[in-house]
Short mmCIF file of C-alpha atoms in Angstrom, two decimals:
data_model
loop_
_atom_site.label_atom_id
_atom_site.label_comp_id
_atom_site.label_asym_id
_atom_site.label_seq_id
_atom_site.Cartn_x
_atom_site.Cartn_y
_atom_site.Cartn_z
CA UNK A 136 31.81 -76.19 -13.24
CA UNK A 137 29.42 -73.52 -13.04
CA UNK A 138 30.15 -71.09 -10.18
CA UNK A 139 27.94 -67.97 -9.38
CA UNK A 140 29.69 -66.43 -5.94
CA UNK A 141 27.65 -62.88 -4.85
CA UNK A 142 29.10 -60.26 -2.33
CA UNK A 143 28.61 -57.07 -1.35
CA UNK A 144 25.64 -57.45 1.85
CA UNK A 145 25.62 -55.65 4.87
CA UNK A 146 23.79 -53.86 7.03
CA UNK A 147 22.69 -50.50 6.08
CA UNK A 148 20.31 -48.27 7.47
CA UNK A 149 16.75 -47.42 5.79
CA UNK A 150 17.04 -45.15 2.79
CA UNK A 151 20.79 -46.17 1.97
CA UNK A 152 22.13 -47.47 -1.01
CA UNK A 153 23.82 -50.76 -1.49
CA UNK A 154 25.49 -52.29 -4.05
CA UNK A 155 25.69 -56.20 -5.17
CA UNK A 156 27.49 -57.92 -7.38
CA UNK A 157 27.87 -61.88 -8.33
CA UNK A 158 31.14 -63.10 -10.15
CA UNK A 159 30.12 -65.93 -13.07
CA UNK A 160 32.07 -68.83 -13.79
CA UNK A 161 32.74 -72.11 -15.86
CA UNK A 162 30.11 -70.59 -18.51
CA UNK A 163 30.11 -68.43 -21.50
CA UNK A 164 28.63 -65.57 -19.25
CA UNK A 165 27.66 -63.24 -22.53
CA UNK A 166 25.22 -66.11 -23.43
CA UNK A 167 23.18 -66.21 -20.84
CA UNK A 168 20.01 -64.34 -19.50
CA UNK A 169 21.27 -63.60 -15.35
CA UNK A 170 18.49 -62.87 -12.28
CA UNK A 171 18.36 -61.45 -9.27
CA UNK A 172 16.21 -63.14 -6.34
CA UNK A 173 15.32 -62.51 -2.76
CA UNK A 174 14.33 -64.99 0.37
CA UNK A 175 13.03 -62.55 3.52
CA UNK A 176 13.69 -64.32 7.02
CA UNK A 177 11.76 -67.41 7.22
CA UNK A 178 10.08 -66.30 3.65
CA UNK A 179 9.54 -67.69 0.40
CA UNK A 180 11.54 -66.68 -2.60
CA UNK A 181 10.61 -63.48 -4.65
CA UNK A 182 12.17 -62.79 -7.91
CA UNK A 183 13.58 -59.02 -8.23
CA UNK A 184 15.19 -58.51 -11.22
CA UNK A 185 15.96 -60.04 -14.87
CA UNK A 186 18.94 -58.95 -17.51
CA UNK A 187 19.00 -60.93 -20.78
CA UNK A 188 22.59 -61.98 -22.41
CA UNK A 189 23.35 -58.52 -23.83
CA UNK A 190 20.91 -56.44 -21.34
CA UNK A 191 18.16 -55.60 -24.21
CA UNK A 192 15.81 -56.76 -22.06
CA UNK A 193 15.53 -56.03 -18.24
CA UNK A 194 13.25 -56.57 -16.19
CA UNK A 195 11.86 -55.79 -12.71
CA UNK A 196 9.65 -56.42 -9.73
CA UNK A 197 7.12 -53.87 -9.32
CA UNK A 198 8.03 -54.32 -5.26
CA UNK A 199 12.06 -52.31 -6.43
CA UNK A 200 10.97 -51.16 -9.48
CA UNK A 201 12.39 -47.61 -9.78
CA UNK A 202 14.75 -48.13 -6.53
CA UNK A 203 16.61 -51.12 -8.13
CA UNK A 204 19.48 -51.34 -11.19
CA UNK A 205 20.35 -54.30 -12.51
CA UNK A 206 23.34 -54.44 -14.84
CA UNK A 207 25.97 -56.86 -16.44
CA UNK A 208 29.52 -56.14 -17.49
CA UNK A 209 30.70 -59.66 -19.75
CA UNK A 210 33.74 -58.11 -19.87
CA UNK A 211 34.07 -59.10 -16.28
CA UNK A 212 31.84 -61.99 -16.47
CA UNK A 213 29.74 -60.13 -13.58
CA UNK A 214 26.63 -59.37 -12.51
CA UNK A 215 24.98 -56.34 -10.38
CA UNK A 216 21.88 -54.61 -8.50
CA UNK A 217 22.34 -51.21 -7.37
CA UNK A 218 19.61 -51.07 -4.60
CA UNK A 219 19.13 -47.56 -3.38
CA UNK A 220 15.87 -46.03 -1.03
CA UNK A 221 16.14 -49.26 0.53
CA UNK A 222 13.54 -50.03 2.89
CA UNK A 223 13.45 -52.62 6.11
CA UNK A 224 11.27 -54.77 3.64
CA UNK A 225 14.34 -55.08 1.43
CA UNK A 226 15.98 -57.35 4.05
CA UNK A 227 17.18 -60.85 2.46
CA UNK A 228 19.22 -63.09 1.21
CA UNK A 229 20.20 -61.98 -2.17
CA UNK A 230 20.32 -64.70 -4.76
CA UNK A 231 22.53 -64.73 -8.23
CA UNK A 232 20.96 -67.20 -10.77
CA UNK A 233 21.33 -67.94 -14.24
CA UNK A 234 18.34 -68.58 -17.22
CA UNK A 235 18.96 -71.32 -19.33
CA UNK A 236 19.66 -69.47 -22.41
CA UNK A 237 20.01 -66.10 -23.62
CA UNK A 238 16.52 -64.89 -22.86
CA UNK A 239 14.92 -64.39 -19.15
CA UNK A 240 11.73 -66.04 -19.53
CA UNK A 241 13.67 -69.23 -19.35
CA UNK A 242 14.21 -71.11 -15.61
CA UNK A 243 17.11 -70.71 -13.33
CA UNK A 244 19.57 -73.85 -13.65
CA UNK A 245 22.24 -72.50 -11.69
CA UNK A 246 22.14 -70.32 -8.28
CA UNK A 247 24.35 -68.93 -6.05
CA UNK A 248 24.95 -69.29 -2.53
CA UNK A 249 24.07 -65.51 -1.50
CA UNK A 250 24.18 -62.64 -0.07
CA UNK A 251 22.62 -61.35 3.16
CA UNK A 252 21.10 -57.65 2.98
CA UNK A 253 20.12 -55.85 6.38
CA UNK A 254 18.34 -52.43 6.37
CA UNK A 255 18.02 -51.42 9.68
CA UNK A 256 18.82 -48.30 11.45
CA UNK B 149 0.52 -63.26 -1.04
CA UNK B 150 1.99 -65.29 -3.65
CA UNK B 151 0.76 -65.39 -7.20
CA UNK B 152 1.16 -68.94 -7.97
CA UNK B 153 -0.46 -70.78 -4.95
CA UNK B 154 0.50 -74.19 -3.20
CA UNK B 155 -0.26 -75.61 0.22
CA UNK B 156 2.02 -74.57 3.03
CA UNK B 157 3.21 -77.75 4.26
CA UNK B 158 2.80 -81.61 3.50
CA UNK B 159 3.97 -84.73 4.94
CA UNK B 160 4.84 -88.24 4.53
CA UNK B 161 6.03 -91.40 6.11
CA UNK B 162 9.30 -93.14 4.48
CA UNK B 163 8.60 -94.52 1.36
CA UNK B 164 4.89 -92.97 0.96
CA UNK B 165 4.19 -90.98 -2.34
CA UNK B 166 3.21 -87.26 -1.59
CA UNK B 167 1.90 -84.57 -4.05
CA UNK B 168 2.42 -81.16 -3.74
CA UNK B 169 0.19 -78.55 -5.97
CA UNK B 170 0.81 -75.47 -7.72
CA UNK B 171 -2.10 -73.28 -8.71
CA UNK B 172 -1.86 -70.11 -11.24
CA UNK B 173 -3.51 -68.51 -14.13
CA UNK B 174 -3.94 -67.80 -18.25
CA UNK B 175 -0.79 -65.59 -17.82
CA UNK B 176 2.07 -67.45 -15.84
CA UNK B 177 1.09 -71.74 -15.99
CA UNK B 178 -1.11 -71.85 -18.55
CA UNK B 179 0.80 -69.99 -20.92
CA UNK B 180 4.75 -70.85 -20.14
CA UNK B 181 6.47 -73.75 -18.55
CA UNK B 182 6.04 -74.42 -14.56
CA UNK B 183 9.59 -74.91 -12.88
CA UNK B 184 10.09 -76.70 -9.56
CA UNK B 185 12.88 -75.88 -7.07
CA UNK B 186 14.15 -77.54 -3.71
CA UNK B 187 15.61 -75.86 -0.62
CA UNK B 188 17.46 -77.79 1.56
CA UNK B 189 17.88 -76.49 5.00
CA UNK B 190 20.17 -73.70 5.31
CA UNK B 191 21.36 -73.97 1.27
CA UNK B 192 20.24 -72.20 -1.55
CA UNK B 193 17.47 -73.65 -4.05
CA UNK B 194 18.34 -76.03 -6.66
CA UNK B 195 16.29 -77.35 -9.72
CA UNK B 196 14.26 -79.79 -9.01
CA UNK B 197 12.09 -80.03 -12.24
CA UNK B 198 11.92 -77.82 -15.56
CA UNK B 199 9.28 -77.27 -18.18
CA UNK B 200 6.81 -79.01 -16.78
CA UNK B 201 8.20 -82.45 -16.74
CA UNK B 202 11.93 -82.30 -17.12
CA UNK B 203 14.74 -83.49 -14.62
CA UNK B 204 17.73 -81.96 -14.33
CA UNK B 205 20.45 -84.59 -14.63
CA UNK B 206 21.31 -86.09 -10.87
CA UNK B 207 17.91 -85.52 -9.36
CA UNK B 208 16.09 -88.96 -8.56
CA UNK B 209 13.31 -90.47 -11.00
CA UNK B 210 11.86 -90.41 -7.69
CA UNK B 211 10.43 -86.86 -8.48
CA UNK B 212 8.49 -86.04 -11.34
CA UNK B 213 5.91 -83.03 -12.46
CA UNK B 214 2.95 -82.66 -14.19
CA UNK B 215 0.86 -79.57 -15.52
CA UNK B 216 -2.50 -79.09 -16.48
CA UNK B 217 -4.22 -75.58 -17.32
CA UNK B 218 -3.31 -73.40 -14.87
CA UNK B 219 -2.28 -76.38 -12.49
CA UNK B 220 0.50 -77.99 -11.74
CA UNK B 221 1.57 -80.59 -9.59
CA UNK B 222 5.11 -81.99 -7.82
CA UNK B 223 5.13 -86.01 -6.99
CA UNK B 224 7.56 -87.63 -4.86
CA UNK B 225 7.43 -91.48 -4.71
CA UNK B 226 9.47 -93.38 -2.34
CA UNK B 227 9.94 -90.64 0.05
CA UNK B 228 13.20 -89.99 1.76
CA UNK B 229 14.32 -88.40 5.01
CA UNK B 230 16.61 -86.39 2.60
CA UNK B 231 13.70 -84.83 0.71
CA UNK B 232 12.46 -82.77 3.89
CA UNK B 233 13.13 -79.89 2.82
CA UNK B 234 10.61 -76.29 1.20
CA UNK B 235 9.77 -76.57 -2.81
CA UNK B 236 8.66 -73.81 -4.74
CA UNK B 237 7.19 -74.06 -8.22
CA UNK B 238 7.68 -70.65 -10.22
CA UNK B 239 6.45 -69.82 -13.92
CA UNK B 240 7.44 -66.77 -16.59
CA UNK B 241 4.14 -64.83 -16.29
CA UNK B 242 3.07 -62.65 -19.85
CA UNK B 243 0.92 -60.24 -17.78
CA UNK B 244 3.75 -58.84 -15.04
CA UNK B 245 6.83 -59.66 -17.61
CA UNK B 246 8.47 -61.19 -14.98
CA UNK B 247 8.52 -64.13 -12.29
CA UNK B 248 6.79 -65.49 -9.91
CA UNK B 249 6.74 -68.28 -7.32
CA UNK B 250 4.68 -70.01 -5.64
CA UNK B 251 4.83 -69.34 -1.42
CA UNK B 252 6.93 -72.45 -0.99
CA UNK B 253 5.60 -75.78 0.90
CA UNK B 254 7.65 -76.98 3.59
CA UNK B 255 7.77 -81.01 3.05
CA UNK B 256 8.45 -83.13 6.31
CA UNK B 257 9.11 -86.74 6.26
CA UNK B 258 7.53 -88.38 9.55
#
């Protein structure tokens, strides 16, 4: 059974760093593309952040573009965004979900339940 | 605002069929797949429908999707209390390399 299980929210006040990371299993982790997306209060869902199967390709949302890391280790069968600057805008629920396939342009099949950021001060 | 554009809410009386539309452009559902997801209340999204057409295994033949151009359109037939929930239709789009979705459309069953 596929499991993607994210930790690592919190509250944290405007221009901290945070760091979040989503455990894979019941997959072969290293084949498969692994995304990053975000659901403000009451909101819609945004997509932040793309890493294909051996991070050659990663992509990001202009909105954390240059404040955001993603990264992989499939050693570890884990996933992670390093969010630092963060901004009150940043607050969400942090979503872990997998492509279907090795490459990001393909849809999420698989999400997790998520994590809740909180920049405040 | 939302790249990919759909109604904000619809609605539907037990066992009605209700449509819910997705509108984008050359770069995200004209030129890649369009994707449909389902919230529940108070869970995380789930997929609903992929490339275009496709269900997942487990979801009802009750739902089914459709794409023209830079359209794109969700249909549920036989509607059930249990499908009150938001549905978002995202797409791969060339121009931003990256995602986007569509604001969501809150779906209640009267």
């Amino acid at each position: 059974e596929v499991q993607l299980v994210e930790s690592g929210g919190g509250l944290v006040k405007p221009g901290g760093s945070l760091r979040l990371s989503c455990a894979a299993s019941g997959f072969t982790f290293n084949s498969y593309s692994m995304n990053w997306v975000r659901q403000a209060p009451g909101k819609g869902l945004e997509w932040v952040s793309s890493i294909s199967s051996s991070s050659s390709y990663i992509y990001y949302a202009d909105s954390v573009k240059g404040r955001f890391t993603i990264s992989r280790d499939n050693a570890k069968n884990s996933l992670y965004l390093q969010m630092n600057s963060l901004r009150a805008e940043d607050t969400a629920v942090y979503y872990c979900a997998r492509s279907h396939g090795w490459t990001p342009s393909n849809y999420f099949d698989y999400w997790g339940q998520g994590t809740l950021v909180t920049v405040s001060s | 605002q939302s790249v990919l554009t759909q109604p904000p809410s619809a609605s539907g009386t037990p066992g009605q069929r209700v449509t819910i539309s997705c509108s984008g452009s050359s770069s995200n559902i004209e030129s890649n797949t369009l994707n449909w997801y389902q919230q529940l209340p108070g869970t995380a999204p789930k997929l609903l429908i992929f490339s275009n057409n496709q269900r997942p295994s487990g979801v009802p033949d009750r739902f089914s999707g459709s794409k023209s151009g830079t359209s794109a359109s969700l249909a549920i037939s036989g509607l059930q209390s249990e499908d009150e929930a938001d549905y978002y239709c995202a797409a791969w789009d060339d121009s931003l390399n990256g995602w986007v979705f569509g604001g969501g459309t809150k779906l209640t069953v009267l």
